[in-house]
Amino acid sequence: MGGFLTVFSNLCCDPAASCLPARTMEASDAEPMNTDITPPTSRRRRKKSMVWEHFTIETISGSCTRACCKLCKQTFAYSNGSKVAGTSHLKRHIALGSCPKIKNLEKQQLALTSDTKVDGDTTEPTKRRYRTSSFGYAFDQEQSCQYLAKMIIVHEYPLHMVEHPAFLSFVQSIQPRFKMIDVNAMEGEVLSVYHKEKLNLMQVLGTLPGRISLTIGLWTTSQTLGYICLSGQYIDLDWKLHRRMLNFMMVASPHSENALSEVISVSLSDWNMKTKLFTITLDNNCSSHDIYSANLRDHLSNKNTLVLKGQLFVVRCYANILNVVAQDVIASIHGIVYNIRESVKFVKASPAREEKFSEIALQIGIPGTKALSLDVTTLWNTTYIMLDAALEYKEAFTFLETCDDNYNEAPSADDWKKVEVVCTYLKLLYESANTVMVTIDQTANIYFQEAWKIQLELTNATLSQDVMVSSIAKEMHEKFDKYWKDCSLVLALAVVMDPRFKMKLVEFSFSKIYGEDSARYVKVVNDSIHELYLEYVMQPLPLPPAYIDQGEASHVNGNDNSPHTTPNAMGDGLLDFDIFLSETAVNQATKSELDQYLEESLVPRIQGFDILNWWKLNNLKYPILSKMAKDILAIPVSIVGTGCSIFGSGTGSRVLDEYRSSLRPETVEALFCAKDWLQYLPTFTESPSTMFAKLEF
């Protein structure tokens, strides 16, 4: 919505819609009285001058009146007895920008049209502008074309909408001066927006103190071509979590080993991230998993950029494993699901049937706390909701079959038992997915607590004496157990970085899952976190906290010419003392930051705890550990971003529509990436009411 409103506001600056036509500016200043103005009397003639759209007449005393500006409320002489002033001074107040309110509106308009300007770029190419309206707004053809391109990008409009007759008529009605460009020119505008925003993002990524992790998504077309979508997730200097799309590249065969590895390598080189890559998160396509492990990991290992010898390099998507397990267990009872779906359709086919069904439920004594609903077959969460609600009315469906000859889809008692078991374990997946989706900052630490509970419940269910329960649980556990074995280490390392849990939750959960053998698995996590910490110790340290104000602050402010501060430069005569402290630190065995962190008491588990803010506040206390925490917490455990539905992420490649498949690959990439980047700009995140408030006079 914001993109359209911005275009609309830019186009609305039309001289034809000006509140003060040019003819009103030609009035003579020397003329004491204006023929179209009459003194206020009991029967005043209608004032014809457009100036009265902006002024009101206020009586001061007796026959003395003054003209009051509707915007700034400043008053001007109008009449004193029989003497009436002209309107020239009133016109100057409006037309020449003397009104302070109009000046503020002009500044807001300038800010609105320069929101995507690169920081530090003070040069502005000369453009042809048309001064319009008495408020000083200027129509800018180039600016309007840029906003139109952004509107097309953000709202996914087709490029050829610039040739739609209805759209052309609409634009001409609000700004006759605007010359609509053709499809090729609009494609060029889209590419221009893409390159400009890419430069902005490259500048941001170039200043990152830590590493970046990637997510990989596969797209296919109706042809034999495919696209690979790469997004990067990172935590910035202010400890804010971000995810940005980096590339949307076409490949001849997206499942080809060489093609996938090449795309990732090209992207890393394009964004200068070969030494900054931390992890890659994939969907649960096993062939893709093997491809990245066998090729790219070996390539990066030669450059010594992988931590823990590549053990954390590949992360499987948590959202995908939930979908795979849920969809598989629903498929295992597809015949029962079909019967229940048809039963719900039958009841909801008419109000009379719904009323009859409600009466049956009331007679049987069913509380009716859940409403029957049909599912969307591609969204397993809606199927779970449908089954869960139908389960409450199972006796009503059975009774309905005995009293209505038109209905014969009621499941059997054994069918309802299977549904009950399936819903028990679908509920685990459903609640876990919702917990993740409602979390604003989906840092890596939130997933361990979700995953270990599912692993524990499914493991216990496989040992059930009930054959039906154990058989259904084994199907679900087989796939989730593979995910747990592949990703439990990275999930555990992430939760260790949560000061509310540290190693304690790992020890507790592993004791539940592994029993007497838990110590061996706990040791793997403990050894890995210490080994990873030592790798960070070997990396160059940032400036010591004591010198941040003098050194780092100067660099951040752009002043690189200031001399570097050293302890001796303080001039306190304690150089020998500094040497003594250094020798003492070498000779004494001190605890590492990691051990100190692990031994300290846990932070209370309060609602709304902000883990990123906690590490930001403790950055000086743990300079090395906080750097490690920043990289670990930024791992995207799910390829589904914040604000998106986990249930709709699917289990395979997404399909590009026919229209976008017909575009040039570079245009497709520009449309996808630029849309992702533009959504974070202030202009496109404002509500419609805010946008219109900026246009109020």
XYZ file of C-alpha atoms in Angstrom:
697
model
C 0.000 0.000 0.000
C 2.838 2.371 0.838
C 4.313 2.089 -2.675
C 1.056 3.129 -4.360
C 0.489 6.042 -1.970
C 4.011 7.323 -2.615
C 3.440 7.265 -6.374
C 0.059 8.931 -5.923
C 1.472 11.731 -3.763
C 4.281 12.373 -6.236
C 1.933 12.532 -9.206
C -0.681 14.697 -7.499
C 1.538 17.791 -7.721
C -0.357 19.132 -10.729
C -0.524 22.755 -11.825
C -4.036 22.115 -13.049
C -4.992 21.287 -9.478
C -3.170 24.274 -7.993
C -5.027 26.135 -5.332
C -3.773 29.460 -6.755
C -3.939 29.631 -10.560
C -1.341 31.761 -12.310
C -3.871 34.437 -13.172
C -4.288 35.322 -9.507
C -0.604 36.245 -9.354
C -0.992 39.005 -11.905
C -2.944 41.350 -9.686
C -1.274 44.745 -9.231
C 0.256 45.411 -5.839
C -0.402 49.111 -6.279
C -4.106 48.693 -6.627
C -5.554 49.742 -3.275
C -8.822 48.021 -3.830
C -9.591 44.845 -5.727
C -12.758 44.745 -7.806
C -13.404 41.159 -6.782
C -13.194 42.017 -3.081
C -15.880 43.752 -1.074
C -15.766 44.806 2.540
C -17.647 42.517 4.872
C -21.170 43.789 5.179
C -24.428 42.319 6.226
C -24.942 41.206 2.627
C -21.514 40.361 1.224
C -20.986 39.422 -2.390
C -19.231 36.103 -2.961
C -15.468 36.616 -2.958
C -14.017 35.429 -6.252
C -10.322 35.545 -5.411
C -8.744 32.116 -4.826
C -6.844 33.603 -1.911
C -9.902 33.143 0.284
C -9.475 29.387 0.090
C -6.548 29.915 2.468
C -7.760 32.835 4.630
C -10.704 33.593 6.843
C -11.926 37.015 7.981
C -11.978 37.714 11.699
C -13.563 40.749 13.344
C -11.211 42.429 15.814
C -13.335 45.326 17.094
C -16.203 47.198 15.547
C -15.542 47.632 11.838
C -11.884 46.517 12.056
C -11.271 43.064 10.500
C -8.153 40.995 9.754
C -7.449 38.101 7.389
C -6.272 34.933 9.202
C -4.168 32.229 7.443
C -5.821 28.836 7.819
C -2.440 27.103 8.005
C -0.234 29.141 10.327
C -3.006 31.272 11.923
C -1.034 34.468 11.269
C -3.278 37.525 10.737
C -2.958 40.373 8.228
C -4.655 43.736 7.786
C -7.864 43.580 5.801
C -10.250 46.447 6.596
C -10.497 49.371 8.991
C -13.765 51.142 8.676
C -14.384 52.050 5.049
C -10.750 51.398 4.040
C -10.193 47.922 2.617
C -6.733 46.491 1.946
C -5.938 44.566 -1.219
C -5.079 40.877 -1.427
C -1.574 41.126 -2.859
C 0.100 40.741 0.546
C -2.063 37.715 1.234
C -1.043 36.116 -2.073
C 2.628 36.716 -1.321
C 2.240 34.961 2.034
C 0.986 31.812 0.289
C 2.686 31.810 -3.117
C 6.210 32.876 -2.084
C 6.532 30.414 0.781
C 6.380 32.975 3.596
C 3.968 30.729 5.497
C 6.023 28.557 7.919
C 3.526 25.718 7.584
C 4.117 25.551 3.842
C 7.888 25.516 4.404
C 7.540 22.500 6.689
C 5.405 20.706 4.132
C 8.056 21.340 1.478
C 10.737 19.847 3.737
C 8.576 16.763 4.315
C 8.128 16.327 0.596
C 11.887 16.549 0.028
C 12.490 13.959 2.741
C 9.849 11.709 1.221
C 11.523 11.772 -2.200
C 15.037 11.116 -0.914
C 14.445 8.192 1.457
C 16.521 5.735 -0.622
C 19.534 8.017 -1.048
C 22.851 6.359 -0.161
C 24.249 7.615 3.122
C 26.966 10.166 2.594
C 26.002 10.909 -1.032
C 25.468 14.646 -1.110
C 25.538 15.035 -4.890
C 22.258 15.253 -6.741
C 22.095 15.275 -10.552
C 20.316 18.236 -12.081
C 16.784 17.308 -12.984
C 14.035 19.144 -14.785
C 11.430 20.074 -12.232
C 8.108 21.821 -12.686
C 7.129 24.241 -9.955
C 3.517 23.594 -9.261
C 0.867 24.686 -6.824
C 1.069 27.504 -4.368
C 2.662 25.208 -1.794
C 5.935 24.858 -3.698
C 5.696 21.158 -4.585
C 7.567 20.166 -7.737
C 6.564 17.485 -10.205
C 9.548 15.351 -11.181
C 9.192 12.980 -14.156
C 12.241 10.897 -13.228
C 11.251 10.665 -9.577
C 7.751 9.553 -10.527
C 9.158 6.840 -12.805
C 11.323 5.550 -9.944
C 8.359 5.388 -7.592
C 6.282 3.651 -10.241
C 9.035 1.047 -10.627
C 9.120 0.533 -6.861
C 5.346 0.152 -6.785
C 5.531 -2.533 -9.477
C 8.309 -4.313 -7.573
C 6.746 -4.202 -4.120
C 3.218 -5.171 -5.174
C 4.309 -7.648 -7.877
C 2.444 -5.878 -10.650
C 3.318 -6.889 -14.228
C 5.722 -4.630 -16.062
C 3.281 -4.213 -18.928
C 0.760 -2.500 -16.662
C 2.313 0.717 -18.011
C 0.443 -0.073 -21.239
C -2.936 -0.811 -19.638
C -5.437 1.789 -20.905
C -7.257 2.039 -17.567
C -4.007 2.653 -15.692
C -2.923 5.249 -18.259
C -6.238 7.073 -17.856
C -5.902 7.039 -14.089
C -2.375 8.476 -14.158
C -3.334 11.171 -16.660
C -6.277 12.178 -14.507
C -4.035 13.019 -11.555
C -0.975 14.315 -13.457
C -1.302 15.262 -17.127
C 2.395 16.213 -17.259
C 3.515 12.633 -16.544
C 4.679 10.876 -19.704
C 4.154 7.149 -19.319
C 7.166 5.050 -20.291
C 7.025 1.788 -22.233
C 7.705 -1.732 -20.961
C 11.389 -1.723 -21.902
C 11.984 1.567 -20.126
C 10.150 0.309 -17.045
C 12.329 -2.795 -17.050
C 15.331 -0.478 -17.052
C 13.889 1.452 -14.095
C 13.431 -1.809 -12.178
C 17.041 -2.783 -12.816
C 18.163 0.681 -11.741
C 16.312 0.350 -8.424
C 17.831 -3.116 -7.955
C 21.418 -1.967 -8.526
C 21.023 1.036 -6.254
C 19.591 -0.994 -3.391
C 22.198 -3.714 -3.919
C 24.943 -1.139 -3.462
C 23.327 -0.008 -0.216
C 23.174 -3.585 1.073
C 26.774 -4.289 0.069
C 27.892 -1.322 2.138
C 26.007 -2.709 5.143
C 27.386 -6.224 4.749
C 30.892 -4.855 4.328
C 30.796 -3.420 7.856
C 29.598 -6.606 9.568
C 31.868 -7.571 12.471
C 30.816 -11.227 12.361
C 29.868 -13.906 9.895
C 26.804 -14.482 7.746
C 24.750 -17.627 7.236
C 22.863 -18.561 4.082
C 19.514 -20.173 3.331
C 18.919 -21.990 0.044
C 15.536 -22.282 -1.634
C 14.767 -24.049 -4.910
C 12.286 -22.753 -7.483
C 11.208 -24.425 -10.713
C 9.414 -23.236 -13.835
C 7.031 -24.868 -16.270
C 10.080 -25.251 -18.491
C 13.160 -27.308 -17.633
C 14.812 -24.309 -15.994
C 15.036 -23.553 -12.312
C 16.056 -20.810 -9.904
C 18.043 -20.871 -6.698
C 17.181 -18.298 -4.047
C 19.970 -17.405 -1.617
C 19.308 -15.289 1.471
C 21.749 -14.153 4.117
C 21.045 -13.869 7.844
C 23.237 -11.855 10.193
C 23.330 -9.798 13.375
C 24.488 -6.211 12.920
C 26.618 -3.926 15.073
C 23.571 -2.969 17.132
C 22.723 -6.623 17.803
C 19.677 -6.641 15.510
C 18.823 -9.770 13.514
C 18.364 -9.341 9.757
C 17.647 -11.550 6.776
C 18.096 -10.265 3.238
C 17.751 -11.964 -0.130
C 21.094 -11.942 -1.909
C 20.530 -13.701 -5.221
C 17.775 -15.259 -7.273
C 19.742 -16.985 -9.996
C 18.633 -19.159 -12.886
C 20.254 -22.547 -13.413
C 19.650 -24.997 -16.238
C 19.194 -27.869 -13.798
C 18.687 -26.816 -10.142
C 19.367 -30.352 -8.868
C 22.644 -30.644 -10.734
C 25.691 -30.988 -8.487
C 27.911 -28.582 -10.411
C 25.158 -26.010 -10.982
C 24.265 -25.663 -7.310
C 27.858 -25.423 -6.118
C 28.649 -22.878 -8.815
C 25.708 -20.639 -7.896
C 26.738 -20.556 -4.243
C 30.370 -19.839 -5.126
C 29.357 -17.045 -7.499
C 27.148 -15.504 -4.829
C 29.898 -15.630 -2.209
C 32.311 -13.922 -4.605
C 29.720 -11.372 -5.723
C 29.063 -10.284 -2.134
C 32.676 -10.728 -0.907
C 31.628 -13.307 1.676
C 33.931 -16.278 1.065
C 35.701 -15.622 4.349
C 32.487 -14.712 6.186
C 30.304 -17.739 5.467
C 29.264 -19.575 8.637
C 26.496 -22.056 7.791
C 24.097 -22.979 4.969
C 20.517 -23.975 5.765
C 18.755 -26.264 3.295
C 15.419 -27.930 2.873
C 15.190 -31.650 3.501
C 16.083 -32.719 -0.019
C 18.718 -35.347 0.709
C 20.443 -35.029 -2.652
C 20.952 -31.314 -2.084
C 22.266 -32.091 1.381
C 24.883 -34.433 -0.076
C 25.806 -31.994 -2.844
C 26.672 -29.145 -0.513
C 28.468 -31.430 1.905
C 30.610 -33.051 -0.766
C 31.537 -30.015 -2.859
C 31.248 -26.575 -1.352
C 32.308 -27.663 2.111
C 35.525 -29.168 0.733
C 36.176 -26.009 -1.289
C 35.769 -23.762 1.745
C 37.738 -26.107 3.976
C 40.753 -25.495 1.780
C 40.426 -21.813 2.606
C 40.207 -22.575 6.356
C 36.907 -20.702 6.673
C 34.774 -23.478 8.198
C 34.472 -23.836 11.967
C 34.594 -27.151 13.811
C 35.935 -28.792 10.644
C 32.637 -28.189 8.904
C 30.411 -29.914 11.469
C 28.082 -26.884 11.537
C 28.300 -26.152 7.829
C 24.998 -27.740 6.712
C 21.828 -27.116 8.710
C 18.555 -28.755 7.743
C 15.420 -26.618 7.841
C 13.276 -27.094 10.945
C 10.101 -25.911 9.199
C 10.584 -28.470 6.436
C 11.005 -31.399 8.806
C 7.784 -30.441 10.602
C 5.982 -30.357 7.260
C 7.464 -33.640 6.045
C 6.564 -35.521 9.215
C 3.059 -34.032 9.404
C 2.214 -34.597 5.757
C 3.502 -38.160 5.844
C 1.429 -39.148 8.863
C -1.670 -37.530 7.347
C -1.012 -39.427 4.109
C -0.879 -42.682 6.066
C -4.588 -42.264 6.918
C -5.616 -40.520 3.711
C -8.742 -42.689 3.344
C -10.004 -41.680 6.782
C -9.142 -38.038 6.105
C -11.187 -38.221 2.908
C -14.219 -39.581 4.759
C -14.027 -36.876 7.410
C -13.609 -34.167 4.782
C -16.684 -35.412 2.923
C -18.587 -35.634 6.210
C -17.819 -32.007 7.035
C -18.818 -31.002 3.492
C -22.143 -32.806 3.913
C -22.966 -31.058 7.194
C -21.954 -27.619 5.959
C -23.722 -27.968 2.612
C -26.830 -26.126 3.877
C -28.040 -24.249 6.969
C -30.724 -26.902 7.474
C -28.136 -29.676 7.730
C -25.986 -27.620 10.085
C -28.997 -27.005 12.299
C -29.928 -30.682 12.288
C -26.343 -31.687 13.132
C -26.260 -29.178 16.008
C -29.480 -30.663 17.393
C -27.984 -34.163 17.261
C -24.838 -32.981 19.059
C -26.983 -31.314 21.712
C -29.070 -34.458 22.244
C -25.969 -36.618 22.647
C -24.455 -34.129 25.066
C -21.483 -32.969 23.010
C -20.267 -29.602 24.396
C -19.490 -28.266 20.923
C -16.506 -26.151 21.886
C -14.962 -26.525 18.417
C -16.440 -25.534 15.084
C -16.343 -27.831 12.082
C -14.179 -26.519 9.270
C -12.889 -27.727 5.917
C -9.170 -27.937 5.283
C -6.905 -26.674 2.555
C -5.271 -29.846 1.308
C -1.876 -28.173 0.796
C -1.766 -26.843 4.364
C -1.468 -29.649 6.906
C -2.307 -27.372 9.825
C -5.811 -26.867 8.432
C -6.175 -30.628 8.047
C -5.164 -31.075 11.678
C -7.723 -28.466 12.782
C -10.404 -30.211 10.702
C -9.595 -33.636 12.193
C -9.339 -32.298 15.735
C -12.742 -30.614 15.530
C -14.395 -33.597 13.831
C -13.029 -35.865 16.545
C -15.171 -34.045 19.108
C -18.291 -34.815 17.038
C -17.502 -38.459 16.192
C -20.638 -39.758 17.956
C -22.776 -37.160 16.194
C -21.486 -38.291 12.782
C -22.237 -41.924 13.668
C -25.784 -41.011 14.754
C -26.302 -38.871 11.646
C -25.571 -41.883 9.432
C -28.402 -43.837 11.101
C -31.021 -41.123 10.631
C -30.075 -39.641 7.245
C -30.077 -41.947 4.224
C -28.132 -39.389 2.190
C -25.114 -39.597 4.498
C -22.884 -42.684 4.521
C -19.346 -41.360 5.100
C -19.060 -41.824 8.876
C -15.674 -43.294 9.922
C -15.603 -46.517 11.939
C -14.583 -46.787 15.588
C -11.090 -47.963 14.597
C -10.811 -45.043 12.171
C -11.648 -42.579 14.919
C -9.013 -44.165 17.156
C -6.376 -43.694 14.459
C -7.446 -40.081 14.063
C -7.137 -39.575 17.803
C -3.580 -40.946 17.844
C -2.570 -38.930 14.789
C -4.009 -35.730 16.265
C -2.093 -36.312 19.501
C 1.236 -36.115 17.698
C 0.172 -33.588 15.064
C -0.581 -31.311 18.001
C 3.109 -31.442 18.995
C 4.171 -30.302 15.532
C 1.384 -27.723 15.293
C 2.201 -26.090 18.633
C 5.927 -26.118 17.897
C 5.401 -24.404 14.543
C 3.191 -21.746 16.129
C 5.738 -21.115 18.883
C 8.394 -20.412 16.274
C 6.140 -18.247 14.102
C 5.069 -15.919 16.922
C 8.692 -15.267 17.859
C 9.753 -11.923 16.399
C 13.509 -12.534 16.424
C 13.922 -16.155 15.370
C 17.418 -16.618 16.737
C 18.870 -20.133 16.675
C 18.455 -20.713 20.420
C 14.644 -21.019 20.276
C 14.649 -24.274 18.294
C 16.398 -26.654 20.727
C 13.581 -26.576 23.247
C 11.050 -27.310 20.494
C 13.010 -30.103 18.850
C 14.016 -32.065 21.946
C 10.422 -32.235 23.218
C 9.216 -33.714 19.920
C 12.138 -36.138 19.839
C 11.353 -37.278 23.387
C 7.605 -37.734 22.816
C 8.072 -39.673 19.585
C 10.813 -41.837 21.106
C 8.591 -42.757 24.041
C 5.621 -43.383 21.743
C 7.567 -45.939 19.717
C 7.876 -48.013 22.914
C 4.129 -47.955 23.600
C 2.352 -51.258 24.241
C -0.476 -50.047 22.021
C 0.345 -51.388 18.554
C -1.567 -48.609 16.788
C 0.231 -45.889 18.752
C 3.679 -47.406 18.275
C 3.194 -48.018 14.551
C 2.083 -44.440 13.859
C 4.830 -43.034 16.095
C 7.519 -45.104 14.359
C 6.619 -43.561 11.002
C 6.972 -40.068 12.427
C 10.024 -40.847 14.554
C 12.006 -42.340 11.677
C 12.190 -39.032 9.815
C 12.445 -36.737 12.832
C 15.167 -38.857 14.403
C 17.310 -38.364 11.297
C 16.856 -34.603 11.637
C 17.721 -34.778 15.338
C 20.938 -36.702 14.661
C 21.980 -34.240 11.952
C 21.131 -31.021 13.770
C 21.080 -31.668 17.520
C 24.652 -30.393 17.873
C 24.029 -27.011 16.231
C 20.745 -26.639 18.143
C 22.493 -27.482 21.423
C 25.340 -25.029 20.791
C 22.778 -22.325 20.145
C 20.880 -22.952 23.371
C 24.171 -22.899 25.319
C 24.465 -19.292 24.159
C 21.148 -18.579 25.906
C 22.043 -17.308 29.423
C 18.748 -18.700 30.741
C 19.778 -22.287 29.945
C 23.489 -22.668 29.046
C 24.574 -26.321 29.429
C 21.878 -27.080 31.995
C 19.033 -27.549 29.514
C 21.270 -29.751 27.362
C 22.074 -31.946 30.365
C 18.410 -32.131 31.413
C 16.968 -32.899 27.970
C 19.655 -35.436 27.073
C 19.036 -37.290 30.332
C 15.384 -37.614 29.300
C 16.166 -38.727 25.753
C 19.262 -40.905 26.221
C 18.888 -42.035 29.828
C 22.059 -43.547 31.315
C 23.968 -42.909 28.092
C 23.330 -39.138 28.239
C 26.781 -38.245 29.626
C 28.411 -39.260 26.340
C 26.179 -36.951 24.321
C 26.576 -34.090 26.790
C 30.350 -34.430 26.483
C 30.121 -34.046 22.698
C 28.338 -30.704 23.114
C 30.685 -29.527 25.869
C 33.812 -30.437 23.890
C 32.437 -28.792 20.745
C 31.569 -25.505 22.448
C 35.058 -25.308 23.964
C 36.749 -26.213 20.682
C 34.707 -23.580 18.859
C 35.597 -21.007 21.497
C 39.321 -21.716 21.026
C 38.933 -21.074 17.294
C 37.500 -17.651 18.094
C 40.312 -16.973 20.566
C 42.775 -17.396 17.700
C 40.982 -14.758 15.649
C 42.039 -11.061 15.842
C 40.447 -9.260 18.756
C 38.484 -6.024 18.424
C 39.758 -2.866 20.071
C 39.914 -3.138 23.871
C 36.922 -1.519 25.595
C 39.123 1.065 27.312
C 40.111 2.564 23.977
C 36.818 2.425 22.154
C 35.997 6.082 22.790
C 39.277 7.310 21.353
C 39.910 4.857 18.530
C 36.828 3.060 17.324
C 34.480 5.971 17.860
C 36.684 8.162 15.668
C 36.606 5.572 12.921
C 32.834 5.209 13.104
C 32.491 8.970 12.794
C 34.722 8.965 9.714
C 37.808 10.456 11.340
C 40.648 8.053 10.533
C 43.416 10.613 10.986
C 43.352 10.669 14.776
C 46.418 9.025 16.377
C 45.980 5.592 17.956
C 45.792 5.715 21.718
C 48.097 3.483 23.741
C 48.248 2.898 27.475
C 51.442 4.942 27.698
C 49.789 7.825 25.863
C 47.670 8.403 28.937
C 50.727 10.002 30.529
C 50.005 8.641 34.008
C 53.549 7.318 34.565
C 52.405 3.727 35.135
C 54.146 2.029 32.221
C 55.995 -0.338 34.585
C 52.655 -1.201 36.189
C 51.208 -2.124 32.796
C 54.179 -4.419 32.140
C 53.679 -6.005 35.562
C 50.014 -6.684 34.807
C 50.890 -8.292 31.468
C 53.494 -10.586 33.070
C 51.085 -11.513 35.855
C 48.353 -12.393 33.374
C 50.732 -14.698 31.504
C 51.955 -16.479 34.631
C 48.544 -16.921 36.258
C 46.016 -19.461 35.010
C 42.800 -17.512 34.507
C 39.382 -18.809 33.544
C 38.308 -18.307 29.974
C 35.311 -16.191 29.117
C 33.416 -19.371 28.207
C 34.082 -21.100 31.522
C 33.259 -17.949 33.422
C 29.987 -17.634 31.500
C 29.027 -21.273 32.055
C 29.783 -21.175 35.778
C 27.745 -18.066 36.485
C 24.152 -18.526 37.603
C 21.380 -18.698 35.028
C 19.453 -15.591 34.077
C 15.810 -15.753 35.268
C 13.352 -16.965 32.631
C 11.147 -13.904 32.378
C 8.557 -13.265 29.698
C 9.811 -11.051 26.906
C 13.487 -11.814 27.534
C 15.600 -10.322 24.741
C 18.651 -12.503 24.215
C 20.234 -10.157 21.667
C 19.925 -7.224 24.026
C 21.477 -9.318 26.835
C 24.547 -10.035 24.718
C 24.696 -6.421 23.634
C 24.835 -5.342 27.280
C 27.452 -8.021 28.093
C 29.572 -7.439 25.008
C 32.359 -5.747 26.968
C 32.336 -8.437 29.637
C 32.661 -11.249 27.074
C 34.364 -9.725 24.002
C 35.371 -13.071 22.463
C 32.365 -15.104 23.554
C 29.939 -12.427 22.388
C 31.494 -12.573 18.929
C 30.931 -16.324 18.877
C 27.381 -15.904 20.207
C 26.591 -13.391 17.465
C 27.510 -15.890 14.742
C 25.742 -18.849 16.363
C 22.510 -17.026 17.191
C 22.314 -15.745 13.608
C 22.148 -19.275 12.165
C 18.821 -19.552 10.269
C 17.539 -22.881 11.566
C 14.482 -22.423 9.334
C 14.441 -21.194 5.746
C 11.014 -19.690 6.453
C 11.479 -16.066 7.443
C 9.783 -14.080 10.173
C 6.175 -13.251 9.348
C 5.785 -16.177 6.929
C 3.767 -19.328 7.511
C 5.716 -22.470 8.266
C 2.748 -24.567 7.160
C 2.854 -23.179 3.630
C 6.578 -23.658 3.077
C 6.012 -27.032 1.450
C 8.407 -29.930 1.133
C 9.798 -29.346 -2.346
C 10.587 -26.677 -4.893
C 8.291 -23.717 -5.329
C 6.994 -22.942 -8.808
C 7.553 -19.649 -10.618
C 4.425 -18.390 -12.384
C 4.163 -18.264 -16.162
C 4.570 -14.495 -16.386
C 7.814 -14.298 -14.413
C 9.134 -17.379 -16.147
C 8.859 -15.454 -19.418
C 11.057 -12.574 -18.201
C 14.804 -12.316 -18.578
C 16.695 -13.979 -15.682
C 18.329 -10.698 -14.620
C 14.897 -9.038 -14.480
C 13.470 -11.871 -12.388
C 16.365 -11.536 -9.943
C 15.902 -7.772 -9.783
C 12.174 -8.113 -9.054
C 12.618 -10.694 -6.291
C 15.629 -9.146 -4.570
C 14.488 -5.528 -4.815
C 11.088 -6.419 -3.350
C 12.815 -8.006 -0.372
C 15.073 -4.982 0.155
C 12.445 -2.280 -0.380
C 10.081 -3.694 2.238
C 12.445 -2.516 4.973
C 12.545 1.127 3.802
C 10.469 3.642 5.836
C 8.407 4.704 2.815
C 7.112 1.178 2.293
C 6.522 0.311 5.948
C 4.304 3.302 6.775
C 0.573 2.853 7.215
C -1.801 4.586 4.784
C -2.906 7.015 7.511
C 0.700 8.118 8.031
C 1.208 8.597 4.313
C -1.921 10.754 4.001
C -0.931 12.763 7.076
C 2.191 13.882 5.195
C -0.020 15.170 2.407
C -2.325 17.222 4.614
C -2.175 20.971 4.137
